Amino acid sequence: MKISRRQFTKAGLAAASLAALGSSNTLAGPAPGIRKAIPSSGETLPIIGLGTNRYGVGNSEKARAPLREALLRFHQLGGTVIDTAPMYRTSESVLGDLIADLGIRDDLFLATKTDRKDGSAGTVTQMDESFVKLKTDTIDLMQVHNLRGWKDALPVMRDWQQEGRIRYIGITTSRASQYAEFEKVMRQEDLDFIQVNYSLEQREAAERLLPLAADRGMGVIINRAFGGGRIFAEVDGRQLPDWAREFGCDSWAQFLLKYAIGHPAATLSIPGMTKLHHVDDNFGAAEGRLPNADERRRQETFFDKL
């Protein structure tokens, strides 16, 4: 049986959130703690972003209310990177409305995707729609979703990047079955970012993709840092190991996020956050420090014995 994230949230999270709110950040209010640089530009980003595949709730004000609260807290804690996609139902439109309502667009780094397989014209149409739905003149990162139509999409994305409508470009995947093709695209295309699944449960990306990203100067966005969801069930009833507190872990979510983002090639992770306690918990992973190589190996050994 899966265990609720809430059951692993520690009382110390509230104090951590208050500490974050008390600091300063020139980009978006309170500092989110640890930041990493985009290799292609040197621009730094908070290591905790926001995944929004559960934000496609339509026009229901009742359904949007908790998302607005989560988005506001994300911004208050210094979060900037928001990742969405046309495939996430109405997520782009919901985000566009909420961001405009909160008046926070200038503080954010908006990332979305294209996934059309009907040629460059289809890519243009879909990207135009994303600009309208997100209510923005600039999209910070445009990605080819799961490599769909990448041969047609990347040239269009580069043209828009040259025009200043898009700041960065990249490709995404969330499954190991695509890694071989993904690696080929990484080797032949100049990209600012890749997005890939990586976690204690799913480590395959560290074998070739993450080292290649480092060699090619590509930023790395980690998706599925909690794996397939089984991890929380595995740690049901277990206490965090004492040594995890040496690198600032107060919850299992932070343990998992710090592992994933602790890889030297990783730039940030984008856990899904629809509730305030998820935002507070996940942002705790940006406090303190990230585990070093020896500590990450210790995390792997610990998980493998569960």
Short mmCIF file of C-alpha atoms in Angstrom, two decimals:
data_model
loop_
_atom_site.label_atom_id
_atom_site.label_comp_id
_atom_site.label_asym_id
_atom_site.label_seq_id
_atom_site.Cartn_x
_atom_site.Cartn_y
_atom_site.Cartn_z
CA MET A 1 0.00 0.00 0.00
CA LYS A 2 1.30 3.46 -0.87
CA ILE A 3 2.00 5.77 2.01
CA SER A 4 0.91 9.39 1.96
CA ARG A 5 3.58 12.05 1.51
CA ARG A 6 1.97 13.87 4.40
CA GLN A 7 2.88 11.07 6.77
CA PHE A 8 6.55 11.73 6.14
CA THR A 9 6.47 15.49 6.53
CA LYS A 10 8.32 16.46 9.68
CA ALA A 11 7.47 19.22 12.12
CA GLY A 12 10.75 20.95 11.31
CA LEU A 13 9.48 21.87 7.85
CA ALA A 14 7.55 24.86 9.14
CA ALA A 15 10.69 26.28 10.68
CA ALA A 16 12.60 25.65 7.46
CA SER A 17 9.93 27.48 5.47
CA LEU A 18 10.04 30.46 7.82
CA ALA A 19 13.81 30.55 7.54
CA ALA A 20 13.54 30.60 3.76
CA LEU A 21 10.97 33.38 3.88
CA GLY A 22 13.28 35.45 6.01
CA SER A 23 16.13 35.52 3.49
CA SER A 24 16.52 37.58 0.32
CA ASN A 25 16.74 36.90 -3.40
CA THR A 26 17.24 39.43 -6.16
CA LEU A 27 15.11 37.46 -8.63
CA ALA A 28 11.95 36.40 -6.86
CA GLY A 29 11.67 37.41 -3.24
CA PRO A 30 12.98 34.99 -0.60
CA ALA A 31 15.99 32.89 -1.53
CA PRO A 32 15.23 29.23 -2.20
CA GLY A 33 18.62 28.09 -0.93
CA ILE A 34 20.80 26.06 -3.27
CA ARG A 35 20.98 27.15 -6.89
CA LYS A 36 22.78 25.65 -9.88
CA ALA A 37 23.94 27.21 -13.12
CA ILE A 38 22.67 26.55 -16.64
CA PRO A 39 25.84 25.42 -18.46
CA SER A 40 25.07 27.26 -21.71
CA SER A 41 24.57 30.66 -20.08
CA GLY A 42 25.69 30.69 -16.45
CA GLU A 43 22.22 31.80 -15.34
CA THR A 44 21.43 30.19 -11.99
CA LEU A 45 18.16 28.51 -11.04
CA PRO A 46 16.74 27.15 -7.78
CA ILE A 47 17.19 23.38 -7.59
CA ILE A 48 13.49 22.85 -6.82
CA GLY A 49 11.05 23.57 -9.63
CA LEU A 50 7.37 22.76 -10.07
CA GLY A 51 5.94 19.95 -12.17
CA THR A 52 2.35 20.57 -13.24
CA ASN A 53 0.95 17.46 -14.88
CA ARG A 54 -1.83 17.53 -12.27
CA TYR A 55 -2.78 21.16 -12.88
CA GLY A 56 -5.16 20.37 -15.73
CA VAL A 57 -8.30 20.96 -13.68
CA GLY A 58 -10.23 23.10 -16.14
CA ASN A 59 -12.24 26.14 -15.08
CA SER A 60 -13.46 24.90 -11.71
CA GLU A 61 -12.67 27.56 -9.10
CA LYS A 62 -12.90 24.93 -6.38
CA ALA A 63 -10.31 22.76 -8.11
CA ARG A 64 -8.08 25.73 -8.87
CA ALA A 65 -8.07 27.13 -5.32
CA PRO A 66 -5.52 24.72 -3.79
CA LEU A 67 -3.33 25.03 -6.88
CA ARG A 68 -3.32 28.81 -6.49
CA GLU A 69 -2.27 28.41 -2.86
CA ALA A 70 0.52 25.99 -3.81
CA LEU A 71 1.73 28.28 -6.60
CA LEU A 72 1.73 31.28 -4.29
CA ARG A 73 3.74 29.41 -1.66
CA PHE A 74 6.13 28.19 -4.36
CA HIS A 75 6.73 31.81 -5.34
CA GLN A 76 7.01 33.00 -1.74
CA LEU A 77 9.73 30.44 -1.09
CA GLY A 78 11.67 31.68 -4.10
CA GLY A 79 10.67 29.08 -6.67
CA THR A 80 11.00 30.13 -10.29
CA VAL A 81 11.01 27.11 -12.65
CA ILE A 82 7.57 25.84 -13.68
CA ASP A 83 7.37 22.96 -16.14
CA THR A 84 4.20 22.20 -18.08
CA ALA A 85 3.07 20.76 -21.43
CA PRO A 86 0.12 20.73 -23.84
CA MET A 87 -0.26 17.03 -23.01
CA TYR A 88 -1.12 17.93 -19.41
CA ARG A 89 -4.74 18.63 -20.37
CA THR A 90 -5.60 22.25 -19.41
CA SER A 91 -2.49 22.84 -17.30
CA GLU A 92 -1.10 25.59 -19.54
CA SER A 93 -4.36 27.57 -19.43
CA VAL A 94 -4.77 27.07 -15.68
CA LEU A 95 -1.21 28.22 -15.06
CA GLY A 96 -1.61 31.20 -17.36
CA ASP A 97 -4.65 32.35 -15.42
CA LEU A 98 -3.15 31.74 -11.98
CA ILE A 99 0.17 33.38 -12.80
CA ALA A 100 -1.59 36.44 -14.24
CA ASP A 101 -3.89 36.61 -11.21
CA LEU A 102 -0.93 36.49 -8.83
CA GLY A 103 1.10 38.94 -10.93
CA ILE A 104 4.28 36.86 -10.75
CA ARG A 105 5.19 36.19 -14.40
CA ASP A 106 8.34 38.31 -14.33
CA ASP A 107 9.72 36.24 -11.45
CA LEU A 108 9.25 32.89 -13.17
CA PHE A 109 11.16 30.63 -15.54
CA LEU A 110 8.42 29.04 -17.67
CA ALA A 111 9.11 25.76 -19.44
CA THR A 112 6.69 23.95 -21.72
CA LYS A 113 6.87 21.45 -24.56
CA THR A 114 5.87 20.58 -28.08
CA ASP A 115 4.88 17.09 -29.20
CA ARG A 116 3.43 17.40 -32.69
CA LYS A 117 4.30 14.81 -35.32
CA ASP A 118 2.68 16.58 -38.28
CA GLY A 119 5.67 18.65 -39.37
CA SER A 120 6.99 22.13 -38.65
CA ALA A 121 3.60 23.75 -39.27
CA GLY A 122 2.09 21.68 -36.48
CA THR A 123 4.93 22.70 -34.17
CA VAL A 124 4.36 26.38 -34.95
CA THR A 125 0.64 26.08 -34.27
CA GLN A 126 1.15 24.29 -30.98
CA MET A 127 3.83 26.68 -29.73
CA ASP A 128 1.69 29.68 -30.66
CA GLU A 129 -1.13 28.16 -28.61
CA SER A 130 1.19 27.72 -25.63
CA PHE A 131 2.09 31.41 -25.68
CA VAL A 132 -1.59 32.33 -25.65
CA LYS A 133 -2.53 29.88 -22.91
CA LEU A 134 0.39 30.87 -20.70
CA LYS A 135 -0.30 34.57 -21.36
CA THR A 136 3.33 35.37 -22.04
CA ASP A 137 5.46 36.96 -24.75
CA THR A 138 8.49 34.82 -23.92
CA ILE A 139 8.86 31.17 -22.98
CA ASP A 140 12.05 30.50 -21.09
CA LEU A 141 12.46 26.87 -22.15
CA MET A 142 10.78 25.00 -24.99
CA GLN A 143 11.29 21.24 -25.03
CA VAL A 144 10.45 18.43 -27.44
CA HIS A 145 8.23 16.14 -25.36
CA ASN A 146 9.45 12.52 -25.36
CA LEU A 147 11.23 13.20 -28.67
CA ARG A 148 7.94 13.39 -30.58
CA GLY A 149 8.61 15.07 -33.92
CA TRP A 150 12.04 16.30 -32.84
CA LYS A 151 13.51 16.47 -36.36
CA ASP A 152 10.88 19.01 -37.44
CA ALA A 153 10.51 20.75 -34.09
CA LEU A 154 14.12 21.62 -33.24
CA PRO A 155 14.75 23.84 -36.31
CA VAL A 156 11.57 25.80 -35.58
CA MET A 157 12.53 26.12 -31.93
CA ARG A 158 15.97 27.43 -32.90
CA ASP A 159 14.42 30.03 -35.20
CA TRP A 160 12.19 31.25 -32.38
CA GLN A 161 15.17 31.24 -30.05
CA GLN A 162 17.04 33.51 -32.46
CA GLU A 163 14.01 35.80 -32.54
CA GLY A 164 13.98 36.00 -28.74
CA ARG A 165 10.60 34.34 -28.25
CA ILE A 166 12.25 31.30 -26.67
CA ARG A 167 15.31 31.57 -24.41
CA TYR A 168 16.43 27.94 -24.17
CA ILE A 169 15.64 24.71 -26.01
CA GLY A 170 15.77 21.05 -25.02
CA ILE A 171 14.36 17.53 -25.22
CA THR A 172 12.64 15.32 -22.66
CA THR A 173 12.00 11.70 -21.80
CA SER A 174 10.68 9.83 -18.80
CA ARG A 175 11.36 6.24 -19.80
CA ALA A 176 14.49 4.16 -20.27
CA SER A 177 13.17 2.61 -23.48
CA GLN A 178 13.92 5.93 -25.23
CA TYR A 179 17.46 6.33 -23.92
CA ALA A 180 19.25 5.00 -27.01
CA GLU A 181 17.52 7.45 -29.36
CA PHE A 182 17.74 10.19 -26.74
CA GLU A 183 21.51 9.76 -26.57
CA LYS A 184 21.81 10.00 -30.36
CA VAL A 185 19.90 13.29 -30.37
CA MET A 186 22.05 14.62 -27.53
CA ARG A 187 25.20 13.82 -29.50
CA GLN A 188 24.11 15.42 -32.78
CA GLU A 189 22.13 18.46 -31.58
CA ASP A 190 23.22 21.53 -29.62
CA LEU A 191 20.77 21.75 -26.73
CA ASP A 192 20.55 23.91 -23.63
CA PHE A 193 18.68 21.32 -21.58
CA ILE A 194 17.65 17.73 -21.36
CA GLN A 195 14.90 16.49 -19.06
CA VAL A 196 15.09 12.88 -17.88
CA ASN A 197 13.79 10.55 -15.19
CA TYR A 198 16.32 9.79 -12.44
CA SER A 199 15.86 8.59 -8.88
CA LEU A 200 17.08 6.11 -6.30
CA GLU A 201 14.62 3.68 -7.87
CA GLN A 202 15.48 4.48 -11.51
CA ARG A 203 19.21 5.17 -11.90
CA GLU A 204 19.80 4.17 -15.52
CA ALA A 205 20.20 7.78 -16.71
CA ALA A 206 23.42 8.06 -14.70
CA GLU A 207 25.09 5.41 -16.85
CA ARG A 208 25.32 7.44 -20.07
CA LEU A 209 22.87 10.35 -20.34
CA LEU A 210 23.92 12.40 -17.32
CA PRO A 211 27.66 12.15 -18.03
CA LEU A 212 26.99 13.02 -21.67
CA ALA A 213 24.97 16.08 -20.64
CA ALA A 214 27.90 17.25 -18.53
CA ASP A 215 30.33 16.69 -21.41
CA ARG A 216 28.06 18.51 -23.88
CA GLY A 217 27.32 21.45 -21.57
CA MET A 218 23.61 20.74 -21.22
CA GLY A 219 21.50 21.54 -18.18
CA VAL A 220 19.58 18.63 -16.71
CA ILE A 221 16.04 18.77 -15.35
CA ILE A 222 15.20 15.70 -13.29
CA ASN A 223 11.66 14.33 -13.52
CA ARG A 224 10.27 11.44 -11.48
CA ALA A 225 12.75 11.98 -8.63
CA PHE A 226 10.37 9.92 -6.48
CA GLY A 227 10.58 7.06 -8.97
CA GLY A 228 7.42 5.21 -9.78
CA GLY A 229 5.86 6.03 -6.42
CA ARG A 230 6.86 2.78 -4.79
CA ILE A 231 9.57 4.40 -2.66
CA PHE A 232 7.21 5.91 -0.12
CA ALA A 233 5.64 2.51 0.44
CA GLU A 234 9.09 0.98 0.88
CA VAL A 235 9.96 3.39 3.70
CA ASP A 236 6.59 3.10 5.45
CA GLY A 237 7.22 3.02 9.19
CA ARG A 238 10.96 3.60 8.86
CA GLN A 239 12.87 6.45 10.42
CA LEU A 240 15.31 8.48 8.39
CA PRO A 241 18.85 7.24 9.00
CA ASP A 242 20.71 9.57 11.35
CA TRP A 243 23.42 10.20 8.80
CA ALA A 244 20.87 11.75 6.40
CA ARG A 245 20.66 14.76 8.69
CA GLU A 246 24.31 15.48 7.98
CA PHE A 247 23.24 16.86 4.60
CA GLY A 248 20.04 18.48 5.84
CA CYS A 249 17.29 15.87 5.37
CA ASP A 250 14.17 16.17 7.53
CA SER A 251 11.89 13.91 5.47
CA TRP A 252 11.97 11.07 2.99
CA ALA A 253 10.96 13.42 0.18
CA GLN A 254 14.04 15.53 0.87
CA PHE A 255 16.18 12.38 1.03
CA LEU A 256 15.02 11.43 -2.47
CA LEU A 257 15.27 14.90 -3.97
CA LYS A 258 18.74 15.54 -2.56
CA TYR A 259 19.92 12.26 -4.03
CA ALA A 260 18.64 13.07 -7.53
CA ILE A 261 19.76 16.70 -7.61
CA GLY A 262 23.01 15.75 -5.93
CA HIS A 263 24.27 14.20 -9.16
CA PRO A 264 26.91 16.63 -10.46
CA ALA A 265 25.20 16.90 -13.86
CA ALA A 266 21.74 17.68 -12.45
CA THR A 267 20.51 21.28 -12.50
CA LEU A 268 17.12 20.95 -10.79
CA SER A 269 14.17 18.67 -10.18
CA ILE A 270 10.48 19.33 -10.85
CA PRO A 271 8.38 17.39 -8.33
CA GLY A 272 4.64 17.75 -8.67
CA MET A 273 3.21 19.99 -5.96
CA THR A 274 -0.50 20.62 -5.56
CA LYS A 275 -0.63 21.03 -1.78
CA LEU A 276 1.05 23.46 0.60
CA HIS A 277 2.71 20.78 2.70
CA HIS A 278 4.27 19.29 -0.45
CA VAL A 279 5.75 22.69 -1.33
CA ASP A 280 7.13 23.20 2.17
CA ASP A 281 8.54 19.68 2.32
CA ASN A 282 10.17 19.74 -1.10
CA PHE A 283 11.74 23.15 -0.59
CA GLY A 284 13.48 21.75 2.46
CA ALA A 285 15.66 19.84 -0.01
CA ALA A 286 17.14 23.16 -1.15
CA GLU A 287 18.37 23.95 2.35
CA GLY A 288 21.69 22.90 3.83
CA ARG A 289 23.81 21.09 1.27
CA LEU A 290 23.56 18.26 -1.22
CA PRO A 291 25.08 14.85 -0.49
CA ASN A 292 28.60 14.22 -1.74
CA ALA A 293 29.60 11.18 -3.81
CA ASP A 294 30.24 8.97 -0.78
CA GLU A 295 26.94 9.96 0.81
CA ARG A 296 25.04 9.30 -2.41
CA ARG A 297 26.55 5.82 -2.59
CA ARG A 298 25.44 5.31 1.00
CA GLN A 299 21.91 6.35 -0.02
CA GLU A 300 21.98 3.79 -2.83
CA THR A 301 23.14 1.02 -0.50
CA PHE A 302 20.44 1.94 2.00
CA PHE A 303 17.71 1.88 -0.63
CA ASP A 304 18.91 -1.37 -2.19
CA LYS A 305 18.53 -3.10 1.18
CA LEU A 306 14.91 -2.03 1.69
#
